[in-house]
PDB file of C-alpha atoms in Angstrom:
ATOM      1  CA  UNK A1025       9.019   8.932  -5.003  1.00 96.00           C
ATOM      2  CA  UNK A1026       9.149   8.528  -8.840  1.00 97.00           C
ATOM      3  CA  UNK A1027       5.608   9.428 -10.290  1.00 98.00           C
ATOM      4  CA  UNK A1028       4.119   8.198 -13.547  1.00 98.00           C
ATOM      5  CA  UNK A1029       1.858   9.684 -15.671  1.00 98.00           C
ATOM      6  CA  UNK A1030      -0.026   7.721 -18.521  1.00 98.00           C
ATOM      7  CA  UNK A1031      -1.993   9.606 -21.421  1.00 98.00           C
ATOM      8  CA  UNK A1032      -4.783   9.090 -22.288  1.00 97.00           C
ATOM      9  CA  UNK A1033      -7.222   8.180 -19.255  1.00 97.00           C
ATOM     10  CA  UNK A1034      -9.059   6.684 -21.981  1.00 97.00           C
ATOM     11  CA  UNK A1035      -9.293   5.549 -25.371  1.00 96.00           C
ATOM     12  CA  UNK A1036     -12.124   3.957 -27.518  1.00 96.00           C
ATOM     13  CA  UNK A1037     -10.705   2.056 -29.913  1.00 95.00           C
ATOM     14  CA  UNK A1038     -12.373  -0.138 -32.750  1.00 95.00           C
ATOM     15  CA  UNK A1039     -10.584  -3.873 -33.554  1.00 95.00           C
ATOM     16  CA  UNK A1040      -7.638  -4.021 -35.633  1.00 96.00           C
ATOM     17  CA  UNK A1041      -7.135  -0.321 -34.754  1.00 96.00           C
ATOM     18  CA  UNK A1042      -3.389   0.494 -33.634  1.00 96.00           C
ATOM     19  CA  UNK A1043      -3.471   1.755 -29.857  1.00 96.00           C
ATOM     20  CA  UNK A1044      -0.435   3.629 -28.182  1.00 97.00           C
ATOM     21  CA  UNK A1045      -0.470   4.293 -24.424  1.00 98.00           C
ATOM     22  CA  UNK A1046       2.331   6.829 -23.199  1.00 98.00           C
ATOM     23  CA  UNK A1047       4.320   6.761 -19.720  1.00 98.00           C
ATOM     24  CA  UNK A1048       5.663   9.480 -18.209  1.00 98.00           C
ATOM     25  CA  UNK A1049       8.220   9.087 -14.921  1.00 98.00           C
ATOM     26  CA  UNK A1050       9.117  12.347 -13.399  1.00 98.00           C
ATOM     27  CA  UNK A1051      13.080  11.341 -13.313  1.00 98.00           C
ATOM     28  CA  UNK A1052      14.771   9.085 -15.211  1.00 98.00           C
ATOM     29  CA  UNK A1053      14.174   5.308 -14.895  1.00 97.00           C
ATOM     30  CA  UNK A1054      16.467   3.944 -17.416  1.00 96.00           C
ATOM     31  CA  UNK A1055      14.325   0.958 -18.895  1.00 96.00           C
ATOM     32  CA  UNK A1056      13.404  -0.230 -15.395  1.00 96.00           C
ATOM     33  CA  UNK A1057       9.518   0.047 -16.949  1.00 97.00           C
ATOM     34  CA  UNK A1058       6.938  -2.296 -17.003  1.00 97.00           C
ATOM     35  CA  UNK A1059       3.392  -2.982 -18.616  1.00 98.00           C
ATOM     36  CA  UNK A1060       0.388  -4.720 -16.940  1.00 98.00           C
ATOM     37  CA  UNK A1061      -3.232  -5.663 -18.683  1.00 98.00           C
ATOM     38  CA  UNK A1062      -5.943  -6.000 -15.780  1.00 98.00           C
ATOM     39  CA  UNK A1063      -8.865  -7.008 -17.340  1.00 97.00           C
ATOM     40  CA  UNK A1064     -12.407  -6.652 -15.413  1.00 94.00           C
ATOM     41  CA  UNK A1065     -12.800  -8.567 -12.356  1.00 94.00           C
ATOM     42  CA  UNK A1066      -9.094 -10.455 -12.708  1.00 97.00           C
ATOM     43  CA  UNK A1067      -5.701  -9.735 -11.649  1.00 98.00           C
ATOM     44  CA  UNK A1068      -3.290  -7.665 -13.252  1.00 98.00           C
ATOM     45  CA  UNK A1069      -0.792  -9.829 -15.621  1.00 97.00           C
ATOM     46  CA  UNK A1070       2.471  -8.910 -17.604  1.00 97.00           C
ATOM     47  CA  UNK A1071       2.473  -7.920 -20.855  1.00 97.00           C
ATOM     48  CA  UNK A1072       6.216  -5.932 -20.804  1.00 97.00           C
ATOM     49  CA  UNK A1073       8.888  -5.996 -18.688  1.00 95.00           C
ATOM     50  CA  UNK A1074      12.337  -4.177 -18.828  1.00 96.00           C
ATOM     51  CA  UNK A1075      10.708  -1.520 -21.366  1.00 96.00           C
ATOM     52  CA  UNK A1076      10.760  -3.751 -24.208  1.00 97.00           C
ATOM     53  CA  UNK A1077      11.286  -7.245 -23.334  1.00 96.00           C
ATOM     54  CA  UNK A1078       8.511  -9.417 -24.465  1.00 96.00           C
ATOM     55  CA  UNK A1079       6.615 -11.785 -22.369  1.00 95.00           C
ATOM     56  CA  UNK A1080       6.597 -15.595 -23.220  1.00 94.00           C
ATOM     57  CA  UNK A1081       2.716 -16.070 -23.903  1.00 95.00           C
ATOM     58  CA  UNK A1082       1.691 -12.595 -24.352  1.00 97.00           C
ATOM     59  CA  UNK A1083       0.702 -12.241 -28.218  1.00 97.00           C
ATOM     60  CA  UNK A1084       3.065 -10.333 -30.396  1.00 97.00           C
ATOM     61  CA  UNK A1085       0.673  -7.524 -31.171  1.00 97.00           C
ATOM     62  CA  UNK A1086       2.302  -6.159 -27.617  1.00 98.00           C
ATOM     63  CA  UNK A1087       5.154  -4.215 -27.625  1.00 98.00           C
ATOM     64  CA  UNK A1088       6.808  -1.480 -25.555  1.00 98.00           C
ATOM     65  CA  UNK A1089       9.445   1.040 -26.182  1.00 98.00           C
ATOM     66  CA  UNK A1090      11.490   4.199 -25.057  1.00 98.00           C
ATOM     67  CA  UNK A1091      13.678   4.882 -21.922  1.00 97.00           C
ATOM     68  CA  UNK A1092      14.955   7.257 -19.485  1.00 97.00           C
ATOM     69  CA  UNK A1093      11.337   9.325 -19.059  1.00 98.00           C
ATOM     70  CA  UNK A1094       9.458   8.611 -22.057  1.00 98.00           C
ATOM     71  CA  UNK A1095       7.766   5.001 -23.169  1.00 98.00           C
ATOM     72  CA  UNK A1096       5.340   3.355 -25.036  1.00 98.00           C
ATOM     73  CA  UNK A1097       2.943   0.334 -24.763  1.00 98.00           C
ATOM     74  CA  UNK A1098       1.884  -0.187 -28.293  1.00 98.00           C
ATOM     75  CA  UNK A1099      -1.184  -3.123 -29.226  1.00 97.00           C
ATOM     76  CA  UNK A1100      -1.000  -3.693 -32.947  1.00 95.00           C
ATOM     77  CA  UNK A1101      -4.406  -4.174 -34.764  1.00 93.00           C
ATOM     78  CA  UNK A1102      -6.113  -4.565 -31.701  1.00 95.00           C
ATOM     79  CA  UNK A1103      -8.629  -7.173 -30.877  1.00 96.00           C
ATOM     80  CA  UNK A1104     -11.698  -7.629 -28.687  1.00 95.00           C
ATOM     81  CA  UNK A1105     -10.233 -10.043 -25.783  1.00 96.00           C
ATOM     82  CA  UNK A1106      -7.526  -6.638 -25.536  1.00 97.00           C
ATOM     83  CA  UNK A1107     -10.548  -4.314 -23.939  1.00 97.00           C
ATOM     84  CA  UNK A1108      -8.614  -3.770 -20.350  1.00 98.00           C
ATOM     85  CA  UNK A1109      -7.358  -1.063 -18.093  1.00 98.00           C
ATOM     86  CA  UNK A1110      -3.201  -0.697 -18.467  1.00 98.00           C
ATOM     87  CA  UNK A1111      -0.618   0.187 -16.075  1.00 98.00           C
ATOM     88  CA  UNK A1112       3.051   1.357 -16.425  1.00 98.00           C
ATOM     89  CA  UNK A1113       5.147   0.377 -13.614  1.00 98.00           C
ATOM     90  CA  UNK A1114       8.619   1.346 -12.629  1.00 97.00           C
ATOM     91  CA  UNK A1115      11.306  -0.649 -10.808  1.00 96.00           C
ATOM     92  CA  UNK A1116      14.240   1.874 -11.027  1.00 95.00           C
ATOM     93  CA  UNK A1117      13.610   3.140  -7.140  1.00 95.00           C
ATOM     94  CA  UNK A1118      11.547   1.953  -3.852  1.00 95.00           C
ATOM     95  CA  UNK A1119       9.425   2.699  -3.519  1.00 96.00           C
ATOM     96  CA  UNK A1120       7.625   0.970  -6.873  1.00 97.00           C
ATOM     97  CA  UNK A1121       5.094   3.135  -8.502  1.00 98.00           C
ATOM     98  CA  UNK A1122       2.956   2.628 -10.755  1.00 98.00           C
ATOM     99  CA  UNK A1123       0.871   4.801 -13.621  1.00 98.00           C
ATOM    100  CA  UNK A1124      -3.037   5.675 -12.670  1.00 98.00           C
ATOM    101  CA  UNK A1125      -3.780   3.150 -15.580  1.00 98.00           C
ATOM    102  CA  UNK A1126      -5.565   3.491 -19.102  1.00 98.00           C
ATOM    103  CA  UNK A1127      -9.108   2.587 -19.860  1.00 98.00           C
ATOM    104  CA  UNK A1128      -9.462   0.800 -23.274  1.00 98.00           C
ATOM    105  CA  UNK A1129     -12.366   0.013 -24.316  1.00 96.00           C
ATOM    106  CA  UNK A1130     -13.435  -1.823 -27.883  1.00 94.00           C
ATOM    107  CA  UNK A1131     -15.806   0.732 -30.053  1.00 91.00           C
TER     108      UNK A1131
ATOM    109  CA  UNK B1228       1.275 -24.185 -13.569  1.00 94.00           C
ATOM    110  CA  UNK B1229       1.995 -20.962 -11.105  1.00 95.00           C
ATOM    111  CA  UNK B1230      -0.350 -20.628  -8.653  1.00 97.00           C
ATOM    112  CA  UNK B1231      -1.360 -18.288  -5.804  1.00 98.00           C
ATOM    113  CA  UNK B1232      -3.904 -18.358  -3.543  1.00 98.00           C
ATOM    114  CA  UNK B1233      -4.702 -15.162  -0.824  1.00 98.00           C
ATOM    115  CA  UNK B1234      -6.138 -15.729   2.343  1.00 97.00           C
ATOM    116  CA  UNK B1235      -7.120 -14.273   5.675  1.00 97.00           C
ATOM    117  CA  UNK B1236      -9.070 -10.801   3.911  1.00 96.00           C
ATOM    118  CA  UNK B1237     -12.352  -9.680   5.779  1.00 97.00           C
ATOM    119  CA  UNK B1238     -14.356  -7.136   7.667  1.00 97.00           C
ATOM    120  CA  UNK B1239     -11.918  -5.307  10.668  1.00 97.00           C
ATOM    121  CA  UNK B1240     -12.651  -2.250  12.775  1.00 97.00           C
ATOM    122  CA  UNK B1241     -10.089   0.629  12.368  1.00 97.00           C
ATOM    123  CA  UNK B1242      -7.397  -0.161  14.350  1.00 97.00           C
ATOM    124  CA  UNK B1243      -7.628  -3.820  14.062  1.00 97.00           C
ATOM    125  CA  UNK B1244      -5.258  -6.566  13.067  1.00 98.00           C
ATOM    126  CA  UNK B1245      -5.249  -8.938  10.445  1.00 98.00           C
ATOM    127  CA  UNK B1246      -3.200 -11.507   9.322  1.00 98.00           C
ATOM    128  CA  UNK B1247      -2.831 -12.267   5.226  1.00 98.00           C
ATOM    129  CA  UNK B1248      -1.451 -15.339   3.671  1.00 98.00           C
ATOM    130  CA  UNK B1249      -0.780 -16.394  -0.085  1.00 98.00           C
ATOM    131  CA  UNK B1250       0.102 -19.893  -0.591  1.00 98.00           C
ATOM    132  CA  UNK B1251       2.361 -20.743  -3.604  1.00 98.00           C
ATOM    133  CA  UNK B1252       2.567 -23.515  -6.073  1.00 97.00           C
ATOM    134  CA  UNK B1253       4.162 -24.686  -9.428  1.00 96.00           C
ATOM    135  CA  UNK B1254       7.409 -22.960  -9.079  1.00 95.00           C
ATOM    136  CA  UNK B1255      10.378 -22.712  -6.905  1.00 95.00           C
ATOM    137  CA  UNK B1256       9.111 -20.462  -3.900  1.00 96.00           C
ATOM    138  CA  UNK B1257      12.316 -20.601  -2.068  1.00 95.00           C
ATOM    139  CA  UNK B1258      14.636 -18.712  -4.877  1.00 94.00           C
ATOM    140  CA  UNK B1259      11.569 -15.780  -5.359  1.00 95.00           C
ATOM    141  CA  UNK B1260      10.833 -12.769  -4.475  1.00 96.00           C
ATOM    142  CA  UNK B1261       7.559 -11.898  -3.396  1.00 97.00           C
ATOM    143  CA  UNK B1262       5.371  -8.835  -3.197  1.00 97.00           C
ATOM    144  CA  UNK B1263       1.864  -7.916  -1.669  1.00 98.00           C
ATOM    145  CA  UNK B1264      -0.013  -5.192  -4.117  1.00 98.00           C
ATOM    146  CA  UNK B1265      -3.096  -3.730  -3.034  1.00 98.00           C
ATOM    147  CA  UNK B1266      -5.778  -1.603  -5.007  1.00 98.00           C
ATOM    148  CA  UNK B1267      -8.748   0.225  -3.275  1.00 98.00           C
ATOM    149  CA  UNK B1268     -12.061  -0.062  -4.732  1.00 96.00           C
ATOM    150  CA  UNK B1269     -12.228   1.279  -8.112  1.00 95.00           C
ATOM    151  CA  UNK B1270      -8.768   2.645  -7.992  1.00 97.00           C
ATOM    152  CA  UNK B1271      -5.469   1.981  -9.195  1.00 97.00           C
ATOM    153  CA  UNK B1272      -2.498  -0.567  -8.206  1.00 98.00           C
ATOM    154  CA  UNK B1273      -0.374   0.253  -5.098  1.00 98.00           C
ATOM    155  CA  UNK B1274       2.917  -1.754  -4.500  1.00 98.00           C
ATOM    156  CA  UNK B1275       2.883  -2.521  -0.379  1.00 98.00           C
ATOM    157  CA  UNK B1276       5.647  -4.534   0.409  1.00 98.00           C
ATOM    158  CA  UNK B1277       8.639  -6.626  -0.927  1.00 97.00           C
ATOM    159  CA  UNK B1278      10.720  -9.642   0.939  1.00 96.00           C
ATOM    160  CA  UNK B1279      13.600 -11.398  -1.021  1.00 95.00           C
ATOM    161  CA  UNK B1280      13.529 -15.157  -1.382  1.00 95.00           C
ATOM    162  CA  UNK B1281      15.679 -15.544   2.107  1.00 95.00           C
ATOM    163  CA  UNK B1282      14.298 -12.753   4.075  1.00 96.00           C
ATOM    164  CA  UNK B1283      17.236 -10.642   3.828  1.00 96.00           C
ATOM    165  CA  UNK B1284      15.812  -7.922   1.760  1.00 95.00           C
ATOM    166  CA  UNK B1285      12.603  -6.100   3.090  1.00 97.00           C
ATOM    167  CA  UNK B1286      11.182  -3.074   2.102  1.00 96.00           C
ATOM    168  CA  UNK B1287       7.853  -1.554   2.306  1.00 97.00           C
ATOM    169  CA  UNK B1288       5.849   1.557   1.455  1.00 97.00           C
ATOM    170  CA  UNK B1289       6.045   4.717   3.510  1.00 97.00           C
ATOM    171  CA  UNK B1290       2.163   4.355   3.755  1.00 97.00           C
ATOM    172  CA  UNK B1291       2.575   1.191   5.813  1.00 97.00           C
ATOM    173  CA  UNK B1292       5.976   1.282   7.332  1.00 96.00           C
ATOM    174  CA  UNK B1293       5.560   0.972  10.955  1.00 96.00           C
ATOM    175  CA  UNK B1294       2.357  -1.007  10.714  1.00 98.00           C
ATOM    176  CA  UNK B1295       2.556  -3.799   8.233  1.00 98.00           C
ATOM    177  CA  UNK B1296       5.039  -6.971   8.526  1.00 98.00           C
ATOM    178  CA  UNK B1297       5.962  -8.998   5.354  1.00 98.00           C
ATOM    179  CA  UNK B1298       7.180 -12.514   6.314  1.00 98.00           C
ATOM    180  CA  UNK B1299       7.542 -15.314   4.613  1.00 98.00           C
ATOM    181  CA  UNK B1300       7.823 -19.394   5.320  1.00 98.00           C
ATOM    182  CA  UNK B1301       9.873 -21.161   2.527  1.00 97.00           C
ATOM    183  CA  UNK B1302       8.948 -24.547   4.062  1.00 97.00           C
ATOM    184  CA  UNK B1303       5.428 -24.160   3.997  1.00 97.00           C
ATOM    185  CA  UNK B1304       5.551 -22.000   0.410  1.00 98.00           C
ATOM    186  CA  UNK B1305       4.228 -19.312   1.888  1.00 98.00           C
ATOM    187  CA  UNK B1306       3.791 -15.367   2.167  1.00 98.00           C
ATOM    188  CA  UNK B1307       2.599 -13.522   4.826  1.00 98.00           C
ATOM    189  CA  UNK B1308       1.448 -10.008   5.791  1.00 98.00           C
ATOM    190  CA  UNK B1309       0.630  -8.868   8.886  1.00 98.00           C
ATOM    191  CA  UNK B1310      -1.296  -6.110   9.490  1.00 98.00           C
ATOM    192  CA  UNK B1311      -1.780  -3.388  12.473  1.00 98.00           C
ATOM    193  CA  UNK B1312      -3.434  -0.263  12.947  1.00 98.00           C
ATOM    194  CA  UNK B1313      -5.598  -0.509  10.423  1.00 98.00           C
ATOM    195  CA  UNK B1314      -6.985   2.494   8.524  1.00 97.00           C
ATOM    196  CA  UNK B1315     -10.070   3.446   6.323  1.00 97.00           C
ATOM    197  CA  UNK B1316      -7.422   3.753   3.324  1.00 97.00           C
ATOM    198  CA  UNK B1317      -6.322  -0.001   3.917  1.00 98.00           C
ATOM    199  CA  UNK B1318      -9.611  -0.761   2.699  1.00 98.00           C
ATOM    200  CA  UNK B1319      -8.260  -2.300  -0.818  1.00 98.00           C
ATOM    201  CA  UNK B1320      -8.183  -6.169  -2.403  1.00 98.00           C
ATOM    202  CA  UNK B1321      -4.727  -7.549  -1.386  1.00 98.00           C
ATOM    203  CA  UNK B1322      -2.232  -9.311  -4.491  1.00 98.00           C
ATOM    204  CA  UNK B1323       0.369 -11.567  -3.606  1.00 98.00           C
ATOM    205  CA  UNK B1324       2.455 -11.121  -6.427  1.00 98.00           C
ATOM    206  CA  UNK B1325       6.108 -13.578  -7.879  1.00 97.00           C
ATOM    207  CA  UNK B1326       9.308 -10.955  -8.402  1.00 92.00           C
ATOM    208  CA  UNK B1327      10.875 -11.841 -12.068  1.00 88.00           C
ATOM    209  CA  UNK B1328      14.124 -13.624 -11.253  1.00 82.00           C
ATOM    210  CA  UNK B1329      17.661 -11.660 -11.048  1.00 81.00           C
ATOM    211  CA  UNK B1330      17.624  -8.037 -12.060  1.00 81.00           C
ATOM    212  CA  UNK B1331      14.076  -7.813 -12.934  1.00 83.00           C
ATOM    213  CA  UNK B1332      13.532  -8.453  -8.765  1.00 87.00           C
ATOM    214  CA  UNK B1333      10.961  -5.235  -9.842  1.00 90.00           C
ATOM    215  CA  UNK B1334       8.707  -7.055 -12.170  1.00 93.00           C
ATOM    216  CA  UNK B1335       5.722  -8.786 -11.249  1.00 96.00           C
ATOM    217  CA  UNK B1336       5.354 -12.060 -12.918  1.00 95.00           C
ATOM    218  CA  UNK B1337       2.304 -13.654 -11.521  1.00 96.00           C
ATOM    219  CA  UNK B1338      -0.316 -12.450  -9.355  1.00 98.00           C
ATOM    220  CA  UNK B1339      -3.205 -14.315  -7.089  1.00 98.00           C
ATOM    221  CA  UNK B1340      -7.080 -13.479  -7.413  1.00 97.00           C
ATOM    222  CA  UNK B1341      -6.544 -11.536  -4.087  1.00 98.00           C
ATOM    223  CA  UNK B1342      -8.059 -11.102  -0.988  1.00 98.00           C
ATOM    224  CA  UNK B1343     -10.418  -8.451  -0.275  1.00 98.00           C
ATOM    225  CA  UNK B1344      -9.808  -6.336   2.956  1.00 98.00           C
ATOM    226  CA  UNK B1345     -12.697  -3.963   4.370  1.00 98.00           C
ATOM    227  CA  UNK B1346     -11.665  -1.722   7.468  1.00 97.00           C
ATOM    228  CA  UNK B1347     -15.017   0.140   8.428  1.00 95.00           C
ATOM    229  CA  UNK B1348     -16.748   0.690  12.158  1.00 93.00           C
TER     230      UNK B1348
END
């Protein structure tokens, strides 16, 4: 089973601030990576898929890079309505894992 | 507009049954995949099980294999998970979740509000 490991746990963050959650799997993925926002009380919803393939509807300030072992959810100057818990997900191997999530909360 | 709607969550002993169900709306149900997600209570997402849009691809989590049954009804546009031998870890809120289409079979575009499943004596 493919593990992921996101850093930080947490992050306080005040708006417009730049925020950059990292994903770690322990074996190569390729770019078989993807990004959720759950937001209190709602179900998770897709912000990334494929690594770095945007989602039609999710705001531009989302992005996502890297491959292989190593990627990044970045939120560009980020606003209020982003305060949510993020997961990293990979679809390179059954079974489908995902990352323990990251708290971030508006400052 | 996608929609899905869990069913069939509640209060079971261990070892009890129960039956989920996730009606689907506002796309084409019988060319998707379709996943069920759980997460316990305060806790993190777990992928549970996967069925292709025909049935001919199954696949499931070691943590359920042997006790939980993914099915699916394309003429009624709907998912199904059955559920046996439940345990104290089952205990989680339930996600029906849409596949992305072709490669990205791995990606979850849409979820439901999902259904909340309590196994306690």
């Amino acid at each position: 089973e493919i593990v992921l490991t996101q850093s930080p746990d947490f992050q306080s963050v005040i708006p417009k601030e730049k925020v950059t959650i990292t994903c770690r799997a322990s074996q190569s993925i390729g770019s078989s990576l993807q990004w959720y926002q759950q937001k209190p009380d709602q179900s998770p919803k897709l912000v990334i898929k494929y690594a770095s393939q945007s989602i039609p509807g999710v705001p531009p300030r989302f992005s996502g890079s890297g491959s292989g072992t190593d990627f990044t959810l970045t939120i560009n100057s980020l606003e209020a309505e982003d305060a949510a818990t993020y997961y990293c997900q990979q679809s390179s191997s059954l079974p489908w894992t995902f990352g323990q999530g990251t708290k971030v909360e508006i400052k | 507009e996608v929609q899905l709607v869990e069913s069939g969550g509640g209060l079971v002993q261990p070892g009890g049954s129960l039956r989920l169900s996730c009606a689907a709306s506002g796309f084409t149900f019988t060319t998707s995949g379709m996943s069920w997600v759980r997460q316990a209570p305060g806790k993190g997402l777990e992928w549970v099980s996967y069925i292709s849009a025909t049935s001919s691809n199954i696949n499931n989590a070691d943590s359920v294999k042997g006790r939980f049954t993914i099915s699916r009804d394309n003429a009624k546009n709907s998912l199904y998970l059955q559920m046996n031998s439940l345990r104290d870890e089952d205990t989680a809120l339930y996600y029906c979740a849409r596949s992305y289409s072709g490669i990205y079979y791995g990606a979850f575009a849409y979820w439901g509000q999902g259904t909340l499943v309590t196994v306690s004596s």
